[in-house]
mmCIF file of C-alpha atoms in Angstrom:
data_model
loop_
_atom_site.group_PDB
_atom_site.id
_atom_site.type_symbol
_atom_site.label_atom_id
_atom_site.label_comp_id
_atom_site.label_asym_id
_atom_site.label_seq_id
_atom_site.Cartn_x
_atom_site.Cartn_y
_atom_site.Cartn_z
ATOM 1 C CA MET A 1 -13.146 -6.292 -14.369
ATOM 2 C CA TRP A 2 -11.975 -7.352 -10.855
ATOM 3 C CA MET A 3 -14.851 -9.558 -10.664
ATOM 4 C CA LEU A 4 -13.141 -11.296 -13.247
ATOM 5 C CA LEU A 5 -9.342 -10.835 -11.593
ATOM 6 C CA PHE A 6 -10.221 -11.786 -7.962
ATOM 7 C CA THR A 7 -12.903 -15.482 -8.502
ATOM 8 C CA VAL A 8 -12.616 -16.847 -12.175
ATOM 9 C CA LEU A 9 -8.385 -16.451 -12.793
ATOM 10 C CA PRO A 10 -8.012 -17.262 -8.979
ATOM 11 C CA LEU A 11 -10.262 -20.070 -9.957
ATOM 12 C CA LEU A 12 -9.248 -21.616 -13.068
ATOM 13 C CA ALA A 13 -5.699 -20.943 -11.897
ATOM 14 C CA ILE A 14 -6.709 -23.484 -8.918
ATOM 15 C CA THR A 15 -8.334 -25.968 -11.201
ATOM 16 C CA TYR A 16 -4.647 -26.411 -12.765
ATOM 17 C CA ILE A 17 -2.349 -26.660 -9.671
ATOM 18 C CA SER A 18 -5.008 -29.666 -8.084
ATOM 19 C CA TRP A 19 -4.915 -31.128 -11.734
ATOM 20 C CA HIS A 20 -1.117 -31.096 -10.486
ATOM 21 C CA ILE A 21 -0.998 -31.882 -7.345
ATOM 22 C CA TRP A 22 -3.106 -34.403 -8.143
ATOM 23 C CA CYS A 23 -1.055 -36.199 -10.099
ATOM 24 C CA LEU A 24 2.179 -35.778 -8.117
ATOM 25 C CA LEU A 25 1.529 -36.573 -4.429
ATOM 26 C CA PRO A 26 1.968 -40.497 -4.271
ATOM 27 C CA LEU A 27 -1.093 -41.187 -1.643
ATOM 28 C CA SER A 28 -3.781 -42.575 -1.908
ATOM 29 C CA TRP A 29 -7.175 -40.384 -3.197
ATOM 30 C CA ILE A 30 -8.763 -39.835 0.445
ATOM 31 C CA TRP A 31 -5.488 -37.364 0.844
ATOM 32 C CA LYS A 32 -5.515 -35.653 -2.271
ATOM 33 C CA THR A 33 -8.501 -35.383 -1.851
ATOM 34 C CA LEU A 34 -8.276 -33.337 1.944
ATOM 35 C CA VAL A 35 -5.144 -31.328 0.520
ATOM 36 C CA ILE A 36 -7.074 -29.528 -2.257
ATOM 37 C CA ILE A 37 -9.798 -28.780 -0.485
ATOM 38 C CA LEU A 38 -7.125 -26.992 2.593
ATOM 39 C CA LEU A 39 -6.091 -25.325 -1.194
ATOM 40 C CA ALA A 40 -9.523 -24.027 -2.503
ATOM 41 C CA GLY A 41 -10.176 -23.672 1.321
ATOM 42 C CA SER A 42 -8.028 -21.095 2.437
ATOM 43 C CA PHE A 43 -8.216 -19.896 -0.774
ATOM 44 C CA LEU A 44 -11.849 -18.842 -0.235
ATOM 45 C CA LEU A 45 -11.493 -18.084 3.338
ATOM 46 C CA MET A 46 -10.171 -14.695 1.158
ATOM 47 C CA PHE A 47 -13.658 -13.566 0.363
ATOM 48 C CA ALA A 48 -14.969 -13.022 3.826
ATOM 49 C CA GLY A 49 -11.904 -10.464 4.254
ATOM 50 C CA ILE A 50 -13.052 -8.550 1.317
ATOM 51 C CA TRP A 51 -17.047 -9.177 2.286
ATOM 52 C CA ARG A 52 -17.127 -8.143 5.479
ATOM 53 C CA SER A 53 -17.843 -11.254 6.609
ATOM 54 C CA THR A 54 -14.491 -11.425 9.648
ATOM 55 C CA ASP A 55 -17.314 -8.269 10.855
ATOM 56 C CA GLN A 56 -19.088 -10.795 12.746
ATOM 57 C CA ILE A 57 -16.587 -13.086 14.530
ATOM 58 C CA PRO A 58 -14.318 -12.311 17.219
ATOM 59 C CA MET A 59 -10.871 -11.158 17.057
ATOM 60 C CA PRO A 60 -8.808 -13.933 17.262
ATOM 61 C CA LEU A 61 -10.390 -15.895 13.936
ATOM 62 C CA ALA A 62 -10.548 -12.524 12.358
ATOM 63 C CA ILE A 63 -7.507 -12.176 11.911
ATOM 64 C CA GLY A 64 -6.509 -16.498 11.654
ATOM 65 C CA VAL A 65 -9.483 -15.773 8.369
ATOM 66 C CA TYR A 66 -7.718 -12.761 6.730
ATOM 67 C CA GLU A 67 -4.518 -13.516 7.009
ATOM 68 C CA ILE A 68 -4.609 -16.915 5.885
ATOM 69 C CA GLY A 69 -7.854 -15.763 2.886
ATOM 70 C CA THR A 70 -5.083 -13.072 2.073
ATOM 71 C CA SER A 71 -1.957 -14.437 2.316
ATOM 72 C CA SER A 72 -3.700 -18.286 -0.401
ATOM 73 C CA ILE A 73 -3.547 -15.666 -2.928
ATOM 74 C CA PHE A 74 0.175 -15.441 -2.898
ATOM 75 C CA ILE A 75 0.449 -18.146 -3.263
ATOM 76 C CA LEU A 76 -1.159 -20.216 -5.469
ATOM 77 C CA LEU A 77 0.417 -17.416 -7.715
ATOM 78 C CA TYR A 78 3.780 -18.468 -7.322
ATOM 79 C CA LEU A 79 2.711 -22.456 -7.336
ATOM 80 C CA PHE A 80 0.754 -21.983 -10.929
ATOM 81 C CA MET A 81 3.862 -19.770 -12.999
ATOM 82 C CA ILE A 82 5.864 -23.450 -10.787
ATOM 83 C CA PHE A 83 3.704 -25.715 -12.732
ATOM 84 C CA LEU A 84 3.040 -24.016 -15.262
ATOM 85 C CA VAL A 85 7.055 -23.821 -16.735
ATOM 86 C CA LEU A 86 7.102 -27.008 -15.220
ATOM 87 C CA ASP A 87 5.428 -27.969 -18.373
ATOM 88 C CA LEU A 88 6.493 -25.265 -20.986
ATOM 89 C CA GLY A 89 9.428 -27.923 -20.197
ATOM 90 C CA ARG A 90 8.067 -30.538 -20.633
ATOM 91 C CA LEU A 91 6.656 -28.834 -23.795
ATOM 92 C CA LEU A 92 10.448 -28.446 -24.783
ATOM 93 C CA ARG A 93 10.993 -32.054 -23.720
ATOM 94 C CA ILE A 94 13.539 -30.055 -21.125
ATOM 95 C CA VAL A 95 11.861 -31.752 -17.630
ATOM 96 C CA SER A 96 10.787 -35.785 -17.365
ATOM 97 C CA ARG A 97 7.539 -36.310 -17.183
ATOM 98 C CA THR A 98 8.621 -38.618 -14.079
ATOM 99 C CA LEU A 99 8.952 -35.933 -12.430
ATOM 100 C CA LEU A 100 5.434 -34.609 -12.148
ATOM 101 C CA TYR A 101 4.098 -37.520 -11.858
ATOM 102 C CA ASN A 102 3.753 -39.127 -7.585
ATOM 103 C CA ASN A 103 7.002 -38.127 -6.900
ATOM 104 C CA TRP A 104 7.703 -37.355 -3.518
ATOM 105 C CA TRP A 105 11.350 -35.395 -4.426
ATOM 106 C CA THR A 106 9.576 -32.466 -6.414
ATOM 107 C CA ALA A 107 7.127 -32.795 -3.888
ATOM 108 C CA GLY A 108 9.675 -31.965 -0.525
ATOM 109 C CA GLY A 109 11.314 -30.496 -2.561
ATOM 110 C CA LEU A 110 8.608 -27.450 -3.657
ATOM 111 C CA PHE A 111 7.648 -27.196 -0.620
ATOM 112 C CA LEU A 112 9.909 -26.055 0.904
ATOM 113 C CA PHE A 113 11.404 -24.248 -2.234
ATOM 114 C CA MET A 114 7.939 -22.643 -1.475
ATOM 115 C CA PHE A 115 8.215 -22.079 2.518
ATOM 116 C CA GLY A 116 11.801 -20.349 2.206
ATOM 117 C CA LEU A 117 10.427 -18.437 -0.582
ATOM 118 C CA PHE A 118 7.629 -16.718 2.065
ATOM 119 C CA LEU A 119 9.524 -16.934 4.767
ATOM 120 C CA TYR A 120 12.111 -13.997 2.963
ATOM 121 C CA GLY A 121 8.835 -12.426 1.726
ATOM 122 C CA HIS A 122 7.824 -11.965 5.640
ATOM 123 C CA LEU A 123 11.067 -10.827 6.469
ATOM 124 C CA HIS A 124 12.135 -8.273 4.377
ATOM 125 C CA TYR A 125 8.819 -7.320 4.800
ATOM 126 C CA LYS A 126 9.220 -6.329 9.019
ATOM 127 C CA HIS A 127 12.665 -4.174 8.139
ATOM 128 C CA LYS A 128 11.152 -0.800 6.339
ATOM 129 C CA TYR A 129 12.887 0.941 3.808
ATOM 130 C CA ARG A 130 14.666 4.273 4.710
ATOM 131 C CA HIS A 131 14.579 6.248 1.241
ATOM 132 C CA GLU A 132 16.199 10.215 1.768
ATOM 133 C CA VAL A 133 14.458 12.488 -0.961
ATOM 134 C CA THR A 134 16.393 16.479 -0.473
ATOM 135 C CA LEU A 135 15.111 18.340 -2.695
ATOM 136 C CA THR A 136 16.135 22.222 -2.292
ATOM 137 C CA SER A 137 13.661 25.022 -3.740
ATOM 138 C CA GLU A 138 13.968 29.089 -3.010
ATOM 139 C CA LYS A 139 10.693 29.074 -1.423
ATOM 140 C CA VAL A 140 11.933 27.771 1.399
ATOM 141 C CA SER A 141 13.240 30.177 4.187
ATOM 142 C CA LYS A 142 14.727 27.110 6.281
ATOM 143 C CA PRO A 143 14.773 23.483 5.789
ATOM 144 C CA VAL A 144 11.382 21.519 6.504
ATOM 145 C CA LYS A 145 12.190 18.152 7.263
ATOM 146 C CA LEU A 146 9.202 15.969 6.782
ATOM 147 C CA VAL A 147 8.110 11.774 7.169
ATOM 148 C CA MET A 148 6.388 10.855 4.264
ATOM 149 C CA MET A 149 4.742 7.530 3.689
ATOM 150 C CA SER A 150 1.447 5.981 2.292
ATOM 151 C CA ASP A 151 -0.357 2.863 2.058
ATOM 152 C CA LEU A 152 -0.877 1.433 6.027
ATOM 153 C CA HIS A 153 -3.317 -0.785 5.611
ATOM 154 C CA LEU A 154 -4.076 -1.338 9.285
ATOM 155 C CA GLY A 155 -6.319 -3.942 10.415
ATOM 156 C CA TYR A 156 -6.605 -7.647 11.280
ATOM 157 C CA HIS A 157 -2.875 -7.915 9.555
ATOM 158 C CA ASN A 158 -1.455 -4.848 10.122
ATOM 159 C CA ARG A 159 -2.014 -4.461 14.001
ATOM 160 C CA ARG A 160 -1.194 -1.886 16.439
ATOM 161 C CA ASP A 161 1.502 -3.525 17.525
ATOM 162 C CA GLU A 162 3.459 -3.009 14.090
ATOM 163 C CA LEU A 163 1.677 0.504 14.968
ATOM 164 C CA HIS A 164 4.070 0.754 17.602
ATOM 165 C CA ARG A 165 7.085 0.347 16.305
ATOM 166 C CA TRP A 166 6.295 2.091 12.923
ATOM 167 C CA VAL A 167 5.224 5.483 15.288
ATOM 168 C CA ASP A 168 8.649 5.160 17.266
ATOM 169 C CA MET A 169 10.669 5.465 13.796
ATOM 170 C CA ILE A 170 9.266 8.429 13.251
ATOM 171 C CA ASN A 171 9.866 9.108 16.399
ATOM 172 C CA ALA A 172 12.900 8.897 15.380
ATOM 173 C CA GLU A 173 12.975 11.694 12.819
ATOM 174 C CA GLN A 174 12.315 13.642 15.082
ATOM 175 C CA PRO A 175 10.335 14.951 11.830
ATOM 176 C CA ASP A 176 8.748 18.886 11.141
ATOM 177 C CA LEU A 177 5.514 17.346 9.493
ATOM 178 C CA VAL A 178 4.042 13.546 8.825
ATOM 179 C CA LEU A 179 2.183 13.411 5.258
ATOM 180 C CA ILE A 180 0.039 10.414 4.768
ATOM 181 C CA ALA A 181 -1.213 9.355 1.058
ATOM 182 C CA GLY A 182 -4.476 7.715 2.044
ATOM 183 C CA ASP A 183 -4.735 4.179 3.173
ATOM 184 C CA ILE A 184 -4.266 4.161 5.907
ATOM 185 C CA ILE A 185 -7.016 1.790 6.301
ATOM 186 C CA ASP A 186 -6.911 -1.626 5.114
ATOM 187 C CA GLY A 187 -10.782 -2.027 4.947
ATOM 188 C CA SER A 188 -12.272 -2.151 8.342
ATOM 189 C CA ILE A 189 -12.642 0.018 10.446
ATOM 190 C CA ARG A 190 -13.177 -2.340 12.937
ATOM 191 C CA PRO A 191 -9.961 -3.397 14.475
ATOM 192 C CA LEU A 192 -8.386 0.148 14.767
ATOM 193 C CA LYS A 193 -11.521 0.325 17.238
ATOM 194 C CA GLU A 194 -11.274 -2.488 19.037
ATOM 195 C CA GLN A 195 -7.181 -2.352 19.442
ATOM 196 C CA LYS A 196 -7.754 1.365 20.485
ATOM 197 C CA MET A 197 -4.409 3.137 17.438
ATOM 198 C CA TYR A 198 -5.511 6.525 16.815
ATOM 199 C CA GLU A 199 -3.767 6.064 19.967
ATOM 200 C CA GLU A 200 -0.336 5.319 18.914
ATOM 201 C CA PHE A 201 -0.361 8.340 16.219
ATOM 202 C CA GLN A 202 -1.093 10.513 19.240
ATOM 203 C CA ARG A 203 2.209 9.384 20.543
ATOM 204 C CA ILE A 204 3.591 11.131 16.832
ATOM 205 C CA LYS A 205 5.193 14.885 17.215
ATOM 206 C CA ALA A 206 5.129 15.827 14.837
ATOM 207 C CA PRO A 207 1.209 17.603 12.780
ATOM 208 C CA ILE A 208 0.216 15.239 10.586
ATOM 209 C CA TYR A 209 -1.443 15.470 7.681
ATOM 210 C CA ALA A 210 -3.465 13.130 5.706
ATOM 211 C CA CYS A 211 -5.228 12.969 2.241
ATOM 212 C CA LEU A 212 -7.830 9.730 1.897
ATOM 213 C CA GLY A 213 -6.782 6.256 0.048
ATOM 214 C CA ASN A 214 -10.027 4.574 -2.124
ATOM 215 C CA HIS A 215 -9.209 1.879 0.954
ATOM 216 C CA GLU A 216 -10.637 4.355 3.173
ATOM 217 C CA TYR A 217 -14.064 4.161 1.417
ATOM 218 C CA TYR A 218 -14.746 0.592 1.293
ATOM 219 C CA SER A 219 -13.979 0.819 4.479
ATOM 220 C CA GLY A 220 -17.075 3.431 5.121
ATOM 221 C CA GLU A 221 -15.535 7.304 5.603
ATOM 222 C CA PRO A 222 -17.537 8.477 7.789
ATOM 223 C CA GLY A 223 -15.672 5.579 10.503
ATOM 224 C CA VAL A 224 -12.886 6.827 8.945
ATOM 225 C CA GLN A 225 -12.991 10.390 9.218
ATOM 226 C CA GLN A 226 -14.407 9.799 13.068
ATOM 227 C CA PHE A 227 -10.949 7.773 13.858
ATOM 228 C CA TYR A 228 -8.417 10.235 11.591
ATOM 229 C CA ARG A 229 -10.111 12.525 14.145
ATOM 230 C CA ASN A 230 -9.497 10.577 17.345
ATOM 231 C CA ALA A 231 -5.492 10.070 16.569
ATOM 232 C CA GLY A 232 -5.199 14.194 15.445
ATOM 233 C CA ILE A 233 -4.670 13.505 11.730
ATOM 234 C CA HIS A 234 -6.010 16.733 9.119
ATOM 235 C CA LEU A 235 -6.863 15.157 6.615
ATOM 236 C CA LEU A 236 -7.858 17.305 3.931
ATOM 237 C CA GLN A 237 -9.908 16.491 1.018
ATOM 238 C CA ASP A 238 -9.937 18.701 -1.916
ATOM 239 C CA SER A 239 -7.889 21.242 0.092
ATOM 240 C CA VAL A 240 -5.330 23.626 1.345
ATOM 241 C CA ALA A 241 -3.331 23.352 4.544
ATOM 242 C CA LYS A 242 -0.589 26.054 4.965
ATOM 243 C CA VAL A 243 1.882 25.066 7.118
ATOM 244 C CA GLY A 244 5.022 28.804 7.497
ATOM 245 C CA ASP A 245 6.927 27.993 4.049
ATOM 246 C CA LEU A 246 4.857 25.306 2.151
ATOM 247 C CA CYS A 247 0.921 24.474 1.147
ATOM 248 C CA ILE A 248 -0.755 21.202 1.241
ATOM 249 C CA ILE A 249 -2.457 20.050 -1.370
ATOM 250 C CA GLY A 250 -4.667 16.944 -0.560
ATOM 251 C CA ARG A 251 -6.762 16.159 -3.017
ATOM 252 C CA ASP A 252 -9.700 13.369 -2.357
ATOM 253 C CA ASP A 253 -9.145 10.074 -3.965
ATOM 254 C CA ARG A 254 -10.126 9.194 -7.833
ATOM 255 C CA THR A 255 -12.641 6.766 -5.490
ATOM 256 C CA ASN A 256 -15.105 9.586 -5.564
ATOM 257 C CA PRO A 257 -16.149 10.786 -9.525
ATOM 258 C CA HIS A 258 -17.329 14.294 -7.772
ATOM 259 C CA ARG A 259 -14.487 15.049 -6.338
ATOM 260 C CA LYS A 260 -13.173 18.869 -7.208
ATOM 261 C CA SER A 261 -10.544 18.939 -10.782
ATOM 262 C CA LEU A 262 -7.027 20.765 -9.074
ATOM 263 C CA GLY A 263 -6.911 23.079 -11.075
ATOM 264 C CA LYS A 264 -10.662 24.043 -8.675
ATOM 265 C CA ILE A 265 -8.242 23.235 -5.574
ATOM 266 C CA ILE A 266 -6.199 25.573 -6.921
ATOM 267 C CA LYS A 267 -7.788 28.103 -7.783
ATOM 268 C CA GLU A 268 -10.212 28.491 -4.450
ATOM 269 C CA ASN A 269 -7.413 28.090 -2.390
ATOM 270 C CA SER A 270 -5.082 30.734 -4.013
ATOM 271 C CA SER A 271 -4.991 32.786 -0.479
ATOM 272 C CA LEU A 272 -3.594 30.558 1.171
ATOM 273 C CA ILE A 273 -1.214 28.999 -2.054
ATOM 274 C CA HIS A 274 0.342 32.486 -2.283
ATOM 275 C CA ALA A 275 2.557 33.737 0.004
ATOM 276 C CA GLN A 276 2.403 36.738 1.634
ATOM 277 C CA THR A 277 4.219 39.207 3.734
ATOM 278 C CA SER A 278 4.708 38.587 7.551
ATOM 279 C CA GLU A 279 2.100 41.439 8.245
ATOM 280 C CA GLN A 280 -0.123 40.225 6.080
ATOM 281 C CA SER A 281 -0.394 37.070 7.683
ATOM 282 C CA SER A 282 0.449 37.347 11.442
ATOM 283 C CA SER A 283 -2.596 36.847 12.542
ATOM 284 C CA THR A 284 -3.448 33.605 10.438
ATOM 285 C CA HIS A 285 -2.833 30.002 13.493
ATOM 286 C CA SER A 286 0.174 27.143 11.923
ATOM 287 C CA SER A 287 -0.499 24.619 13.635
ATOM 288 C CA ALA A 288 3.032 22.703 12.351
ATOM 289 C CA ARG A 289 6.538 23.182 13.308
ATOM 290 C CA PRO A 290 7.376 25.361 10.678
ATOM 291 C CA SER A 291 6.842 28.803 11.006
ATOM 292 C CA GLY A 292 7.838 32.535 11.264
ATOM 293 C CA ARG A 293 8.859 33.248 7.757
ATOM 294 C CA PHE A 294 7.597 32.830 4.880
ATOM 295 C CA ALA A 295 8.805 32.586 0.715
ATOM 296 C CA PRO A 296 9.402 36.408 -0.186
ATOM 297 C CA SER A 297 6.613 36.363 -3.473
ATOM 298 C CA GLY A 298 4.798 34.507 -5.422
ATOM 299 C CA GLN A 299 3.823 31.326 -5.012
ATOM 300 C CA ARG A 300 4.358 28.453 -1.558
ATOM 301 C CA PHE A 301 6.377 25.334 -1.955
ATOM 302 C CA LEU A 302 2.989 22.816 -3.156
ATOM 303 C CA ILE A 303 2.825 19.820 -1.955
ATOM 304 C CA LEU A 304 0.711 17.381 -3.342
ATOM 305 C CA LEU A 305 -1.499 13.882 -1.842
ATOM 306 C CA ASP A 306 -2.347 12.687 -4.836
ATOM 307 C CA HIS A 307 -3.581 9.171 -3.666
ATOM 308 C CA GLN A 308 -3.334 7.169 -7.449
ATOM 309 C CA PRO A 309 -0.726 8.545 -8.960
ATOM 310 C CA TYR A 310 -2.869 9.001 -12.583
ATOM 311 C CA HIS A 311 -2.408 11.846 -14.997
ATOM 312 C CA LEU A 312 0.577 13.714 -13.405
ATOM 313 C CA GLU A 313 0.220 15.572 -15.509
ATOM 314 C CA GLN A 314 -1.856 17.889 -13.830
ATOM 315 C CA ALA A 315 1.240 18.385 -11.058
ATOM 316 C CA GLU A 316 3.501 20.116 -13.691
ATOM 317 C CA GLN A 317 0.691 22.280 -15.238
ATOM 318 C CA HIS A 318 -0.355 23.530 -11.255
ATOM 319 C CA HIS A 319 2.779 24.446 -11.067
ATOM 320 C CA VAL A 320 3.738 22.115 -8.123
ATOM 321 C CA ASP A 321 6.653 22.290 -6.601
ATOM 322 C CA PHE A 322 7.023 18.410 -5.569
ATOM 323 C CA GLN A 323 4.156 15.519 -5.733
ATOM 324 C CA PHE A 324 4.103 11.960 -3.258
ATOM 325 C CA SER A 325 1.485 9.016 -4.829
ATOM 326 C CA GLY A 326 1.370 5.617 -3.553
ATOM 327 C CA HIS A 327 -1.758 3.483 -3.811
ATOM 328 C CA THR A 328 -0.025 1.021 -6.380
ATOM 329 C CA HIS A 329 2.393 -0.692 -3.753
ATOM 330 C CA HIS A 330 5.085 -1.514 -6.869
ATOM 331 C CA GLY A 331 3.247 -4.865 -7.201
ATOM 332 C CA GLN A 332 3.861 -6.068 -4.594
ATOM 333 C CA VAL A 333 4.983 -9.131 -5.215
ATOM 334 C CA TRP A 334 7.107 -9.864 -8.949
ATOM 335 C CA PRO A 335 5.897 -10.435 -10.831
ATOM 336 C CA ILE A 336 2.520 -7.777 -10.344
ATOM 337 C CA SER A 337 5.094 -5.295 -9.858
ATOM 338 C CA TRP A 338 5.845 -5.707 -13.683
ATOM 339 C CA ILE A 339 2.214 -4.681 -14.505
ATOM 340 C CA THR A 340 1.491 -1.982 -12.222
ATOM 341 C CA GLU A 341 4.928 -0.289 -14.405
ATOM 342 C CA SER A 342 2.988 -1.591 -17.765
ATOM 343 C CA ILE A 343 -0.053 1.341 -16.038
ATOM 344 C CA TYR A 344 1.011 3.605 -14.468
ATOM 345 C CA GLU A 345 3.483 5.956 -15.859
ATOM 346 C CA CYS A 346 5.540 6.170 -12.974
ATOM 347 C CA ALA A 347 5.013 3.425 -11.101
ATOM 348 C CA PHE A 348 7.237 3.911 -8.533
ATOM 349 C CA GLY A 349 10.254 5.340 -6.913
ATOM 350 C CA ALA A 350 11.581 9.624 -7.548
ATOM 351 C CA TYR A 351 10.328 10.657 -11.352
ATOM 352 C CA LYS A 352 10.256 14.457 -12.715
ATOM 353 C CA LYS A 353 8.406 16.920 -15.039
ATOM 354 C CA GLY A 354 8.765 19.423 -16.180
ATOM 355 C CA HIS A 355 9.626 21.338 -12.886
ATOM 356 C CA THR A 356 7.594 19.013 -11.138
ATOM 357 C CA ASP A 357 8.618 15.877 -8.691
ATOM 358 C CA TYR A 358 7.431 13.417 -8.066
ATOM 359 C CA TYR A 359 8.177 10.149 -5.388
ATOM 360 C CA ILE A 360 5.281 7.615 -5.867
ATOM 361 C CA SER A 361 5.963 5.208 -2.972
ATOM 362 C CA SER A 362 5.309 1.421 -2.847
ATOM 363 C CA GLY A 363 4.369 1.772 1.319
ATOM 364 C CA LEU A 364 5.079 1.734 4.309
ATOM 365 C CA GLY A 365 2.269 -1.366 5.083
ATOM 366 C CA ILE A 366 0.244 -3.734 2.604
ATOM 367 C CA TRP A 367 -2.576 -5.762 1.503
ATOM 368 C CA GLY A 368 -3.462 -9.014 2.418
ATOM 369 C CA GLY A 369 -0.448 -11.415 3.052
ATOM 370 C CA LYS A 370 2.377 -9.800 4.527
ATOM 371 C CA PHE A 371 4.934 -10.649 1.717
ATOM 372 C CA ARG A 372 7.464 -8.456 -0.715
ATOM 373 C CA ILE A 373 9.374 -10.533 -3.178
ATOM 374 C CA GLY A 374 11.213 -8.292 -5.547
ATOM 375 C CA THR A 375 9.111 -4.728 -3.985
ATOM 376 C CA ARG A 376 9.698 -3.363 -0.311
ATOM 377 C CA SER A 377 8.467 -1.423 2.573
ATOM 378 C CA GLU A 378 9.276 1.675 2.888
ATOM 379 C CA TYR A 379 9.370 5.431 4.617
ATOM 380 C CA VAL A 380 10.755 8.742 3.083
ATOM 381 C CA VAL A 381 12.670 11.330 4.827
ATOM 382 C CA VAL A 382 12.374 15.219 2.553
ATOM 383 C CA THR A 383 14.153 17.170 3.373
ATOM 384 C CA ILE A 384 13.735 20.507 2.070
ATOM 385 C CA LYS A 385 16.592 22.599 1.976
#
């Protein structure tokens, strides 16, 4: 299915776009051929990143290959949509044939439109939206402030200088805890190692807990776990951490077919999840700031980190208070956002089922070309009172 999506359909789209460009440009066949080769070649560069060929070439070249290749697929998408609309206009006799054949005005207008659209998309991506969520619960004895994010996709495109800026934003919030719902790594661990990105995570002035995403598996999980240790990130892989009044459940990504069920994780960690008296828990070590007092009785405030937002009803059935997920990117660019909204029960934003609150993040970073059109890059500040 994915092979069809990323190879056959784009190649058909390139053929369709190339034919239109050939007809549109008032140039000699040599120049038209060069333009089409450049367009098709840019798309083929994307496979160098997918197949990890970029790991074998010098870093500056690898960065260029990755950014050009992954950006091209979004440019092709919008060119395809524009030419499709123009063709429909011709069928309806709204658009004149002369606009699409040997016409510098159309070609120039198309170029300016695409340049402006993707310049906006890039600048919009660079802006990180701060979203606030306030939750109220009798299970916490004092307010707790959390910074949550997902889908950092650190790699050849989101590099250390970008991560440095993100860490400054996180520290400015002065959180008690930082939670990351997977896909910290984009596809290759190489740029994270060579740029020593773990040092940036060490600057975060709060404990960090994270679960795995599908891209951690793509990049090679053993290397990922070592990176997490170097960065001081507490990895929750089908496990639970008790932090004051909170219990954080981190599920393994569903890429792993052998991951535990949510019910089994909760059952195996019932002694952590259910509150004890302060005397009973005085010997229990907690590495985070929120400490001292615990919920008076019953279950602690349960936070579930699960990268991919499938089967949301499971959190409700197991009395989870708040689930935080990512993965969808909200489609990254319109109209792919319509596709994600049709696939997931909730593809973006706040949601509620029964007594369980959810937030599905569109992600702080992004995969591939750094464009946001009709979506946003965000981090979430959650206050539990």
